[in-house]
Amino acid sequence: MKSLEGEQLDFIKEVDPTGDTNGVERWLLRCEEIIADTLRSVTAEAVEAYAAGERSKWILEWPGQIVIAVSQVYWTQSIIHALDSGPGGLKQVCSGPSGPPDDNLVALSACIFLMPC
């Protein structure tokens, strides 16, 4: 599967267009299932890779939408942790980033917002 932006993911299963007896509709439904399975699998791999490596490199190794989704997972976890630790924890998280913004994340964000719809 390849996006207009050039990002490419290989399906985790093969799609056989000749295997269905009821034509295009079943083939397209099967494609949709495999796309969802592939995205689910790649997202799970990206979640694990996020924790294991450097964020600035990780951002460049994964498709943009996967980066956004996994970043939201970790952001949500940080907010939950902050809420569990009391008012001081949430204040610390909401006070802003602890360092300069990641250059790759800034570049990725710019690409996403400047893309034509």
PDB file of C-alpha atoms in Angstrom:
ATOM      1  CA  MET A   1       0.000   0.000   0.000  1.00  0.00           C
ATOM      2  CA  LYS A   2       1.486   3.348  -1.018  1.00  0.00           C
ATOM      3  CA  SER A   3       0.346   6.861  -0.109  1.00  0.00           C
ATOM      4  CA  LEU A   4       0.406   9.891  -2.374  1.00  0.00           C
ATOM      5  CA  GLU A   5       3.237  11.215  -0.187  1.00  0.00           C
ATOM      6  CA  GLY A   6       5.368   8.190  -1.036  1.00  0.00           C
ATOM      7  CA  GLU A   7       5.047   6.343   2.276  1.00  0.00           C
ATOM      8  CA  GLN A   8       4.777   2.613   1.698  1.00  0.00           C
ATOM      9  CA  LEU A   9       3.616  -0.314   3.827  1.00  0.00           C
ATOM     10  CA  ASP A  10       3.617  -3.923   2.740  1.00  0.00           C
ATOM     11  CA  PHE A  11       0.440  -5.861   3.512  1.00  0.00           C
ATOM     12  CA  ILE A  12       0.918  -8.468   6.227  1.00  0.00           C
ATOM     13  CA  LYS A  13      -1.149 -10.898   4.135  1.00  0.00           C
ATOM     14  CA  GLU A  14      -1.527 -11.365   0.405  1.00  0.00           C
ATOM     15  CA  VAL A  15      -4.714 -10.369  -1.360  1.00  0.00           C
ATOM     16  CA  ASP A  16      -5.927 -12.861  -3.958  1.00  0.00           C
ATOM     17  CA  PRO A  17      -8.376 -11.128  -6.334  1.00  0.00           C
ATOM     18  CA  THR A  18      -9.288 -14.456  -7.964  1.00  0.00           C
ATOM     19  CA  GLY A  19     -10.122 -16.253  -4.704  1.00  0.00           C
ATOM     20  CA  ASP A  20     -13.577 -14.771  -4.193  1.00  0.00           C
ATOM     21  CA  THR A  21     -16.506 -16.095  -6.170  1.00  0.00           C
ATOM     22  CA  ASN A  22     -18.736 -13.065  -5.622  1.00  0.00           C
ATOM     23  CA  GLY A  23     -16.517 -10.598  -7.412  1.00  0.00           C
ATOM     24  CA  VAL A  24     -15.187  -7.194  -6.677  1.00  0.00           C
ATOM     25  CA  GLU A  25     -17.272  -6.479  -3.569  1.00  0.00           C
ATOM     26  CA  ARG A  26     -15.798  -9.373  -1.582  1.00  0.00           C
ATOM     27  CA  TRP A  27     -12.317  -8.629  -2.887  1.00  0.00           C
ATOM     28  CA  LEU A  28     -12.596  -5.005  -1.732  1.00  0.00           C
ATOM     29  CA  LEU A  29     -13.906  -6.084   1.679  1.00  0.00           C
ATOM     30  CA  ARG A  30     -10.933  -8.447   1.998  1.00  0.00           C
ATOM     31  CA  CYS A  31      -8.564  -5.608   1.026  1.00  0.00           C
ATOM     32  CA  GLU A  32     -10.131  -3.401   3.687  1.00  0.00           C
ATOM     33  CA  GLU A  33      -9.626  -6.107   6.338  1.00  0.00           C
ATOM     34  CA  ILE A  34      -5.993  -6.584   5.357  1.00  0.00           C
ATOM     35  CA  ILE A  35      -5.346  -2.825   5.387  1.00  0.00           C
ATOM     36  CA  ALA A  36      -6.779  -2.603   8.929  1.00  0.00           C
ATOM     37  CA  ASP A  37      -4.730  -5.620  10.059  1.00  0.00           C
ATOM     38  CA  THR A  38      -1.595  -4.126   8.526  1.00  0.00           C
ATOM     39  CA  LEU A  39      -2.099  -0.717  10.160  1.00  0.00           C
ATOM     40  CA  ARG A  40      -2.841  -2.367  13.508  1.00  0.00           C
ATOM     41  CA  SER A  41       0.345  -4.429  13.274  1.00  0.00           C
ATOM     42  CA  VAL A  42       2.551  -1.526  12.167  1.00  0.00           C
ATOM     43  CA  THR A  43       1.151   0.701  14.916  1.00  0.00           C
ATOM     44  CA  ALA A  44       1.918  -1.944  17.561  1.00  0.00           C
ATOM     45  CA  GLU A  45       5.481  -2.220  16.244  1.00  0.00           C
ATOM     46  CA  ALA A  46       5.848   1.577  16.304  1.00  0.00           C
ATOM     47  CA  VAL A  47       4.629   1.743  19.922  1.00  0.00           C
ATOM     48  CA  GLU A  48       7.344  -0.722  20.939  1.00  0.00           C
ATOM     49  CA  ALA A  49      10.003   1.046  18.859  1.00  0.00           C
ATOM     50  CA  TYR A  50       9.109   4.425  20.376  1.00  0.00           C
ATOM     51  CA  ALA A  51      10.031   3.236  23.850  1.00  0.00           C
ATOM     52  CA  ALA A  52      13.236   1.572  22.670  1.00  0.00           C
ATOM     53  CA  GLY A  53      14.918   4.365  20.731  1.00  0.00           C
ATOM     54  CA  GLU A  54      15.596   8.020  20.245  1.00  0.00           C
ATOM     55  CA  ARG A  55      12.474   9.993  19.303  1.00  0.00           C
ATOM     56  CA  SER A  56      14.152  12.148  16.640  1.00  0.00           C
ATOM     57  CA  LYS A  57      15.223   9.028  14.739  1.00  0.00           C
ATOM     58  CA  TRP A  58      11.974   7.173  15.422  1.00  0.00           C
ATOM     59  CA  ILE A  59       9.935   9.931  13.772  1.00  0.00           C
ATOM     60  CA  LEU A  60      11.790   9.450  10.491  1.00  0.00           C
ATOM     61  CA  GLU A  61      11.428   5.651  10.494  1.00  0.00           C
ATOM     62  CA  TRP A  62       7.616   5.434  10.560  1.00  0.00           C
ATOM     63  CA  PRO A  63       4.781   6.739   8.364  1.00  0.00           C
ATOM     64  CA  GLY A  64       3.400  10.147   9.367  1.00  0.00           C
ATOM     65  CA  GLN A  65      -0.035   9.013  10.548  1.00  0.00           C
ATOM     66  CA  ILE A  66       1.539   6.234  12.606  1.00  0.00           C
ATOM     67  CA  VAL A  67       3.878   8.813  14.209  1.00  0.00           C
ATOM     68  CA  ILE A  68       0.901  10.992  15.107  1.00  0.00           C
ATOM     69  CA  ALA A  69      -1.146   8.103  16.509  1.00  0.00           C
ATOM     70  CA  VAL A  70       1.695   6.668  18.606  1.00  0.00           C
ATOM     71  CA  SER A  71       2.694  10.132  19.846  1.00  0.00           C
ATOM     72  CA  GLN A  72      -0.900  10.588  21.021  1.00  0.00           C
ATOM     73  CA  VAL A  73      -0.731   7.247  22.864  1.00  0.00           C
ATOM     74  CA  TYR A  74       2.376   8.334  24.767  1.00  0.00           C
ATOM     75  CA  TRP A  75       1.019  11.847  25.374  1.00  0.00           C
ATOM     76  CA  THR A  76      -2.157  10.340  26.825  1.00  0.00           C
ATOM     77  CA  GLN A  77      -0.094   8.058  29.055  1.00  0.00           C
ATOM     78  CA  SER A  78       1.870  11.061  30.334  1.00  0.00           C
ATOM     79  CA  ILE A  79      -1.362  12.932  31.130  1.00  0.00           C
ATOM     80  CA  ILE A  80      -2.799   9.898  32.958  1.00  0.00           C
ATOM     81  CA  HIS A  81       0.427   9.606  34.960  1.00  0.00           C
ATOM     82  CA  ALA A  82       0.302  13.329  35.760  1.00  0.00           C
ATOM     83  CA  LEU A  83      -3.322  13.117  36.903  1.00  0.00           C
ATOM     84  CA  ASP A  84      -2.501  10.118  39.082  1.00  0.00           C
ATOM     85  CA  SER A  85       0.388  11.987  40.713  1.00  0.00           C
ATOM     86  CA  GLY A  86      -1.745  14.944  41.825  1.00  0.00           C
ATOM     87  CA  PRO A  87      -2.065  18.644  40.948  1.00  0.00           C
ATOM     88  CA  GLY A  88       1.682  19.197  40.771  1.00  0.00           C
ATOM     89  CA  GLY A  89       2.108  16.532  38.103  1.00  0.00           C
ATOM     90  CA  LEU A  90      -0.486  18.023  35.798  1.00  0.00           C
ATOM     91  CA  LYS A  91       0.963  21.503  36.283  1.00  0.00           C
ATOM     92  CA  GLN A  92       4.388  20.196  35.276  1.00  0.00           C
ATOM     93  CA  VAL A  93       3.054  18.529  32.100  1.00  0.00           C
ATOM     94  CA  CYS A  94       1.003  21.593  31.135  1.00  0.00           C
ATOM     95  CA  SER A  95       3.891  24.021  31.641  1.00  0.00           C
ATOM     96  CA  GLY A  96       5.355  23.077  28.262  1.00  0.00           C
ATOM     97  CA  PRO A  97       8.095  20.933  26.818  1.00  0.00           C
ATOM     98  CA  SER A  98      11.106  20.186  28.947  1.00  0.00           C
ATOM     99  CA  GLY A  99      13.521  21.147  26.181  1.00  0.00           C
ATOM    100  CA  PRO A 100      13.745  22.529  22.670  1.00  0.00           C
ATOM    101  CA  PRO A 101      11.283  21.067  20.158  1.00  0.00           C
ATOM    102  CA  ASP A 102      12.472  18.091  18.149  1.00  0.00           C
ATOM    103  CA  ASP A 103      13.577  19.372  14.716  1.00  0.00           C
ATOM    104  CA  ASN A 104      12.242  16.314  12.922  1.00  0.00           C
ATOM    105  CA  LEU A 105       8.850  16.632  14.609  1.00  0.00           C
ATOM    106  CA  VAL A 106       8.673  20.306  13.650  1.00  0.00           C
ATOM    107  CA  ALA A 107       9.530  19.415  10.036  1.00  0.00           C
ATOM    108  CA  LEU A 108       6.978  16.584   9.992  1.00  0.00           C
ATOM    109  CA  SER A 109       4.287  18.862  11.412  1.00  0.00           C
ATOM    110  CA  ALA A 110       5.054  21.497   8.778  1.00  0.00           C
ATOM    111  CA  CYS A 111       4.727  18.923   6.009  1.00  0.00           C
ATOM    112  CA  ILE A 112       1.398  17.690   7.337  1.00  0.00           C
ATOM    113  CA  PHE A 113      -0.107  21.168   7.686  1.00  0.00           C
ATOM    114  CA  LEU A 114       1.182  22.400   4.337  1.00  0.00           C
ATOM    115  CA  MET A 115      -0.052  19.429   2.297  1.00  0.00           C
ATOM    116  CA  PRO A 116      -2.886  20.130  -0.095  1.00  0.00           C
ATOM    117  CA  CYS A 117      -6.190  18.549   0.864  1.00  0.00           C
TER     118      CYS A 117
END
